[in-house]
mmCIF file of C-alpha atoms and ligand atoms in Angstrom:
data_model
loop_
_atom_site.group_PDB
_atom_site.id
_atom_site.type_symbol
_atom_site.label_atom_id
_atom_site.label_comp_id
_atom_site.label_asym_id
_atom_site.label_seq_id
_atom_site.Cartn_x
_atom_site.Cartn_y
_atom_site.Cartn_z
ATOM 1 C CA MET A 1 -57.660 7.605 -41.417
ATOM 2 C CA ILE A 2 -54.068 7.123 -40.331
ATOM 3 C CA LEU A 3 -53.597 4.198 -37.979
ATOM 4 C CA PRO A 4 -50.382 3.406 -36.119
ATOM 5 C CA GLY A 5 -48.101 1.715 -38.636
ATOM 6 C CA ILE A 6 -50.304 2.687 -41.610
ATOM 7 C CA ILE A 7 -49.596 5.690 -43.827
ATOM 8 C CA HIS A 8 -51.593 6.697 -46.889
ATOM 9 C CA GLY A 9 -53.222 3.242 -46.969
ATOM 10 C CA MET A 10 -49.837 1.457 -47.130
ATOM 11 C CA THR A 11 -48.649 -0.734 -44.265
ATOM 12 C CA ARG A 12 -45.330 0.652 -43.061
ATOM 13 C CA LYS A 13 -42.525 -1.826 -42.634
ATOM 14 C CA ARG A 14 -41.728 -2.553 -39.034
ATOM 15 C CA LEU A 15 -38.093 -2.512 -37.915
ATOM 16 C CA ILE A 16 -37.223 -3.806 -34.464
ATOM 17 C CA LEU A 17 -34.450 -2.265 -32.411
ATOM 18 C CA ALA A 18 -32.819 -5.088 -30.464
ATOM 19 C CA THR A 19 -32.156 -3.268 -27.224
ATOM 20 C CA ARG A 20 -33.796 -2.830 -23.830
ATOM 21 C CA ASN A 21 -31.516 0.103 -22.964
ATOM 22 C CA ALA A 22 -33.894 3.112 -22.817
ATOM 23 C CA GLY A 23 -31.055 5.588 -23.458
ATOM 24 C CA LYS A 24 -30.131 3.775 -26.650
ATOM 25 C CA ILE A 25 -33.745 3.452 -27.849
ATOM 26 C CA THR A 26 -34.159 7.230 -27.558
ATOM 27 C CA GLU A 27 -30.928 7.854 -29.479
ATOM 28 C CA LEU A 28 -31.668 5.324 -32.213
ATOM 29 C CA HIS A 29 -35.192 6.601 -32.739
ATOM 30 C CA ALA A 30 -33.867 10.122 -33.215
ATOM 31 C CA ILE A 31 -31.066 9.070 -35.574
ATOM 32 C CA LEU A 32 -33.206 6.867 -37.815
ATOM 33 C CA ALA A 33 -36.120 9.329 -37.831
ATOM 34 C CA ASP A 34 -33.741 12.194 -38.761
ATOM 35 C CA ALA A 35 -32.581 10.109 -41.711
ATOM 36 C CA GLY A 36 -36.174 10.185 -42.957
ATOM 37 C CA LEU A 37 -36.730 6.430 -42.917
ATOM 38 C CA ASP A 38 -40.428 5.685 -43.400
ATOM 39 C CA LEU A 39 -40.397 2.713 -41.058
ATOM 40 C CA GLU A 40 -42.194 1.905 -37.852
ATOM 41 C CA LEU A 41 -39.456 1.576 -35.228
ATOM 42 C CA VAL A 42 -40.222 -0.665 -32.282
ATOM 43 C CA GLY A 43 -38.068 -1.468 -29.246
ATOM 44 C CA ALA A 44 -37.468 -5.098 -28.217
ATOM 45 C CA ASP A 45 -39.699 -4.458 -25.186
ATOM 46 C CA ALA A 46 -42.655 -4.814 -27.578
ATOM 47 C CA TYR A 47 -41.707 -8.515 -27.766
ATOM 48 C CA PRO A 48 -41.343 -9.496 -24.082
ATOM 49 C CA ASP A 49 -41.423 -13.235 -24.859
ATOM 50 C CA VAL A 50 -38.227 -13.074 -26.902
ATOM 51 C CA PRO A 51 -35.409 -14.078 -24.535
ATOM 52 C CA ASP A 52 -32.289 -11.919 -24.139
ATOM 53 C CA VAL A 53 -29.336 -13.107 -26.185
ATOM 54 C CA LYS A 54 -26.066 -14.035 -24.528
ATOM 55 C CA GLU A 55 -23.411 -11.688 -25.890
ATOM 56 C CA THR A 56 -20.847 -14.436 -26.505
ATOM 57 C CA GLY A 57 -18.957 -12.670 -29.306
ATOM 58 C CA VAL A 58 -15.513 -11.174 -28.729
ATOM 59 C CA THR A 59 -15.991 -8.114 -30.934
ATOM 60 C CA PHE A 60 -18.670 -5.398 -31.060
ATOM 61 C CA ALA A 61 -19.609 -6.548 -34.585
ATOM 62 C CA GLU A 62 -20.089 -10.192 -33.538
ATOM 63 C CA ASN A 63 -22.305 -9.217 -30.619
ATOM 64 C CA ALA A 64 -24.389 -6.782 -32.676
ATOM 65 C CA LEU A 65 -24.998 -9.505 -35.285
ATOM 66 C CA LEU A 66 -25.889 -12.076 -32.591
ATOM 67 C CA LYS A 67 -28.538 -9.728 -31.143
ATOM 68 C CA ALA A 68 -29.974 -8.732 -34.535
ATOM 69 C CA HIS A 69 -30.189 -12.317 -35.840
ATOM 70 C CA ALA A 70 -31.837 -13.633 -32.667
ATOM 71 C CA LEU A 71 -34.576 -11.006 -32.791
ATOM 72 C CA ALA A 72 -35.125 -11.342 -36.553
ATOM 73 C CA ARG A 73 -35.435 -15.137 -36.210
ATOM 74 C CA ALA A 74 -37.785 -14.932 -33.230
ATOM 75 C CA THR A 75 -40.131 -12.293 -34.697
ATOM 76 C CA GLY A 76 -39.889 -12.887 -38.452
ATOM 77 C CA LEU A 77 -39.173 -9.153 -38.870
ATOM 78 C CA PRO A 78 -36.055 -7.191 -39.854
ATOM 79 C CA ALA A 79 -34.041 -6.306 -36.757
ATOM 80 C CA VAL A 80 -31.359 -3.777 -35.999
ATOM 81 C CA ALA A 81 -28.972 -4.109 -33.071
ATOM 82 C CA ASP A 82 -25.912 -2.357 -31.826
ATOM 83 C CA ASP A 83 -23.115 -3.309 -29.529
ATOM 84 C CA SER A 84 -21.005 -0.567 -28.117
ATOM 85 C CA GLY A 85 -18.571 0.291 -25.410
ATOM 86 C CA LEU A 86 -15.755 2.446 -24.140
ATOM 87 C CA CYS A 87 -12.188 1.556 -25.175
ATOM 88 C CA VAL A 88 -9.405 3.084 -23.060
ATOM 89 C CA ASP A 89 -5.945 3.266 -24.670
ATOM 90 C CA VAL A 90 -3.937 2.759 -21.482
ATOM 91 C CA LEU A 91 -6.071 -0.317 -20.675
ATOM 92 C CA ASN A 92 -5.400 -1.798 -24.134
ATOM 93 C CA GLY A 93 -8.996 -1.207 -25.236
ATOM 94 C CA ALA A 94 -10.788 -2.300 -22.040
ATOM 95 C CA PRO A 95 -13.530 -2.200 -20.858
ATOM 96 C CA GLY A 96 -14.457 -2.678 -24.559
ATOM 97 C CA ILE A 97 -17.066 -5.414 -24.996
ATOM 98 C CA PHE A 98 -17.277 -5.663 -21.175
ATOM 99 C CA SER A 99 -18.292 -1.998 -20.743
ATOM 100 C CA ALA A 100 -21.871 -2.701 -19.616
ATOM 101 C CA ARG A 101 -20.742 -5.100 -16.859
ATOM 102 C CA TRP A 102 -17.260 -3.779 -15.960
ATOM 103 C CA ALA A 103 -18.031 -3.634 -12.208
ATOM 104 C CA GLY A 104 -19.897 -6.961 -12.219
ATOM 105 C CA THR A 105 -23.580 -6.122 -12.656
ATOM 106 C CA HIS A 106 -24.858 -5.597 -16.213
ATOM 107 C CA GLY A 107 -26.090 -2.045 -16.671
ATOM 108 C CA ASP A 108 -24.917 -0.613 -13.320
ATOM 109 C CA ASP A 109 -23.670 2.584 -14.981
ATOM 110 C CA ARG A 110 -22.583 4.344 -11.807
ATOM 111 C CA ALA A 111 -20.571 1.365 -10.466
ATOM 112 C CA ASN A 112 -18.929 0.828 -13.866
ATOM 113 C CA LEU A 113 -17.915 4.464 -14.093
ATOM 114 C CA ASN A 114 -16.606 4.619 -10.528
ATOM 115 C CA LEU A 115 -14.533 1.463 -10.965
ATOM 116 C CA LEU A 116 -12.974 2.792 -14.158
ATOM 117 C CA LEU A 117 -12.158 6.143 -12.519
ATOM 118 C CA ALA A 118 -10.511 4.317 -9.592
ATOM 119 C CA GLN A 119 -8.451 2.166 -11.978
ATOM 120 C CA LEU A 120 -7.233 5.293 -13.799
ATOM 121 C CA SER A 121 -6.680 7.451 -10.726
ATOM 122 C CA ASP A 122 -2.876 7.546 -11.185
ATOM 123 C CA ILE A 123 -3.021 8.185 -14.927
ATOM 124 C CA ASP A 124 -2.384 11.817 -15.897
ATOM 125 C CA ASP A 125 -4.176 13.830 -18.567
ATOM 126 C CA THR A 126 -1.712 13.077 -21.358
ATOM 127 C CA HIS A 127 -2.458 9.353 -21.149
ATOM 128 C CA ARG A 128 -6.246 9.407 -20.784
ATOM 129 C CA ALA A 129 -7.197 8.922 -24.442
ATOM 130 C CA ALA A 130 -10.258 6.744 -25.048
ATOM 131 C CA HIS A 131 -13.005 6.253 -27.587
ATOM 132 C CA PHE A 132 -16.559 5.011 -27.718
ATOM 133 C CA ALA A 133 -17.052 2.345 -30.403
ATOM 134 C CA CYS A 134 -20.281 1.063 -31.882
ATOM 135 C CA ALA A 135 -21.141 -1.689 -34.333
ATOM 136 C CA ALA A 136 -24.636 -1.497 -35.855
ATOM 137 C CA ALA A 137 -26.085 -4.603 -37.480
ATOM 138 C CA LEU A 138 -29.127 -5.295 -39.611
ATOM 139 C CA ALA A 139 -30.437 -8.870 -39.897
ATOM 140 C CA LEU A 140 -33.346 -10.143 -41.935
ATOM 141 C CA PRO A 141 -35.363 -13.263 -41.041
ATOM 142 C CA ASP A 142 -33.842 -15.050 -44.090
ATOM 143 C CA GLY A 143 -30.352 -14.679 -42.569
ATOM 144 C CA THR A 144 -29.168 -11.703 -44.655
ATOM 145 C CA GLU A 145 -26.854 -9.558 -42.531
ATOM 146 C CA ARG A 146 -24.884 -6.313 -42.690
ATOM 147 C CA VAL A 147 -22.735 -4.601 -40.065
ATOM 148 C CA VAL A 148 -21.089 -1.158 -39.968
ATOM 149 C CA GLU A 149 -19.038 0.649 -37.297
ATOM 150 C CA GLY A 150 -18.517 4.129 -35.852
ATOM 151 C CA ARG A 151 -16.198 5.749 -33.270
ATOM 152 C CA MET A 152 -16.021 8.860 -31.122
ATOM 153 C CA GLU A 153 -12.529 9.798 -29.910
ATOM 154 C CA GLY A 154 -11.914 11.711 -26.699
ATOM 155 C CA THR A 155 -10.189 11.880 -23.319
ATOM 156 C CA LEU A 156 -11.335 10.765 -19.889
ATOM 157 C CA ARG A 157 -11.996 13.281 -17.138
ATOM 158 C CA HIS A 158 -10.957 12.631 -13.509
ATOM 159 C CA THR A 159 -14.437 13.469 -12.191
ATOM 160 C CA PRO A 160 -17.883 13.058 -13.779
ATOM 161 C CA ALA A 161 -19.693 16.097 -15.192
ATOM 162 C CA GLY A 162 -23.162 16.444 -16.699
ATOM 163 C CA THR A 163 -26.433 14.567 -16.366
ATOM 164 C CA ASN A 164 -27.477 13.806 -19.950
ATOM 165 C CA GLY A 165 -26.950 10.505 -21.730
ATOM 166 C CA PHE A 166 -26.014 7.297 -19.927
ATOM 167 C CA GLY A 167 -23.126 4.970 -19.151
ATOM 168 C CA TYR A 168 -19.704 6.583 -19.291
ATOM 169 C CA ASP A 169 -21.002 9.844 -20.832
ATOM 170 C CA PRO A 170 -20.131 11.961 -17.730
ATOM 171 C CA ILE A 171 -16.397 11.147 -18.068
ATOM 172 C CA LEU A 172 -15.738 11.179 -21.821
ATOM 173 C CA GLN A 173 -14.811 14.569 -23.262
ATOM 174 C CA PRO A 174 -15.062 14.268 -27.044
ATOM 175 C CA GLU A 175 -12.162 15.528 -29.164
ATOM 176 C CA GLY A 176 -12.610 19.220 -30.057
ATOM 177 C CA HIS A 177 -15.039 19.866 -27.159
ATOM 178 C CA GLU A 178 -14.570 21.400 -23.705
ATOM 179 C CA VAL A 179 -17.496 19.500 -22.124
ATOM 180 C CA THR A 180 -18.321 15.833 -21.514
ATOM 181 C CA CYS A 181 -20.829 13.830 -23.534
ATOM 182 C CA ALA A 182 -23.216 14.148 -20.577
ATOM 183 C CA GLU A 183 -23.124 17.943 -20.973
ATOM 184 C CA LEU A 184 -24.092 17.793 -24.653
ATOM 185 C CA THR A 185 -27.733 17.839 -25.742
ATOM 186 C CA PRO A 186 -28.954 14.564 -27.275
ATOM 187 C CA GLN A 187 -28.842 16.255 -30.716
ATOM 188 C CA GLN A 188 -25.262 17.451 -30.211
ATOM 189 C CA LYS A 189 -24.191 13.989 -29.059
ATOM 190 C CA ASN A 190 -25.942 12.167 -31.927
ATOM 191 C CA ALA A 191 -24.203 14.429 -34.433
ATOM 192 C CA ILE A 192 -20.722 13.276 -33.345
ATOM 193 C CA SER A 193 -21.283 9.984 -31.521
ATOM 194 C CA HIS A 194 -20.051 6.496 -32.381
ATOM 195 C CA ARG A 195 -23.708 5.326 -32.467
ATOM 196 C CA GLY A 196 -24.787 8.279 -34.612
ATOM 197 C CA LYS A 197 -22.005 7.527 -37.106
ATOM 198 C CA ALA A 198 -22.697 3.776 -37.165
ATOM 199 C CA PHE A 199 -26.462 4.186 -37.578
ATOM 200 C CA ARG A 200 -26.129 6.893 -40.215
ATOM 201 C CA ALA A 201 -23.859 4.465 -42.095
ATOM 202 C CA LEU A 202 -26.566 1.793 -41.708
ATOM 203 C CA VAL A 203 -29.327 3.968 -43.226
ATOM 204 C CA PRO A 204 -28.386 3.308 -46.903
ATOM 205 C CA VAL A 205 -28.099 -0.385 -46.067
ATOM 206 C CA VAL A 206 -31.611 -0.405 -44.565
ATOM 207 C CA GLN A 207 -32.873 1.476 -47.630
ATOM 208 C CA GLU A 208 -31.170 -1.016 -49.954
ATOM 209 C CA LEU A 209 -32.485 -4.119 -48.199
ATOM 210 C CA LEU A 210 -35.925 -2.918 -47.066
ATOM 211 C CA GLY A 211 -36.698 -0.553 -49.902
HETATM 212 P P1 ITT B 301 -28.372 -3.645 -24.975
HETATM 213 O O1 ITT B 301 -27.405 -4.801 -25.032
HETATM 214 O O2 ITT B 301 -29.753 -4.022 -24.486
HETATM 215 O O3 ITT B 301 -28.424 -2.865 -26.248
HETATM 216 P P2 ITT B 301 -26.453 -2.482 -23.174
HETATM 217 O O4 ITT B 301 -26.433 -1.308 -22.248
HETATM 218 O O5 ITT B 301 -26.061 -3.803 -22.620
HETATM 219 O O6 ITT B 301 -27.876 -2.564 -23.900
HETATM 220 P P3 ITT B 301 -24.106 -2.692 -24.812
HETATM 221 O O7 ITT B 301 -23.992 -4.147 -24.642
HETATM 222 O O8 ITT B 301 -23.864 -2.092 -26.174
HETATM 223 O O9 ITT B 301 -25.523 -2.111 -24.369
HETATM 224 O O10 ITT B 301 -23.136 -2.049 -23.757
HETATM 225 C C1 ITT B 301 -22.757 -0.792 -23.928
HETATM 226 C C2 ITT B 301 -22.183 -0.229 -22.647
HETATM 227 O O11 ITT B 301 -21.103 0.634 -23.056
HETATM 228 C C3 ITT B 301 -23.228 0.647 -21.961
HETATM 229 O O12 ITT B 301 -23.874 -0.022 -20.919
HETATM 230 C C4 ITT B 301 -22.368 1.809 -21.473
HETATM 231 O O13 ITT B 301 -21.774 1.480 -20.263
HETATM 232 C C5 ITT B 301 -21.271 1.917 -22.535
HETATM 233 N N1 ITT B 301 -21.677 2.827 -23.624
HETATM 234 C C6 ITT B 301 -21.981 2.504 -24.912
HETATM 235 N N2 ITT B 301 -22.355 3.588 -25.609
HETATM 236 C C7 ITT B 301 -22.320 4.611 -24.747
HETATM 237 C C8 ITT B 301 -22.631 5.983 -24.845
HETATM 238 O O14 ITT B 301 -23.085 6.528 -25.969
HETATM 239 N N3 ITT B 301 -22.490 6.723 -23.778
HETATM 240 C C9 ITT B 301 -22.062 6.216 -22.623
HETATM 241 N N4 ITT B 301 -21.761 4.935 -22.426
HETATM 242 C C10 ITT B 301 -21.885 4.125 -23.477
#
């Protein structure tokens, strides 16, 4: 009989994804499952007593490691976390690590996007280069850590388009595409995204450390 978390009589290793962002959980599940990892992937929501970590780092990598270590310590299980954001050239890389709370309230995607569009309203197409960046970290309860990074380059539209994805997806048009990230299917986005690249780079690391 196959029970959840048990395959062929062997207990599968459990890997926790340190995020409460439903959009990210869906993407990470797909990316790690596509890589053929025989692990049970669980979102941080499965551990409601573990408090949220303050993202006090000043880089994506620092924040990803903070989140992964906190969850690994609290649960005694290997944990994966990412920190990501949108970096706009003409704003010297902002919103960057402040992307999730650019308009003041953490996770208010629509307000964040509208504020950014208003700030860039006078900027013409030739100066609207931006990229999504993602750092993906793996931490083990014994303190072992690894972090890798990925990017997706593009330009910012003047008006949102598309309903897929989350965050700033409706305004970033990836390089080489005529549509925004929010007009791509999840599979198309994962194939080229900052998070897809970072998590695919993390797969061999997970294999090395978790076997
Ligand atoms: P967790 O900390 O719980 O993982 P979060 O939404 O706070 O969730 P981040 O700290 O990594 O995640 O903030 C990332 C923000 O950057 C996110 O809220 C979006 O506004 C933006 N962002 C990151 N990746 C994105 C993507 O693939 N598409 C659109 N926006 C993205």
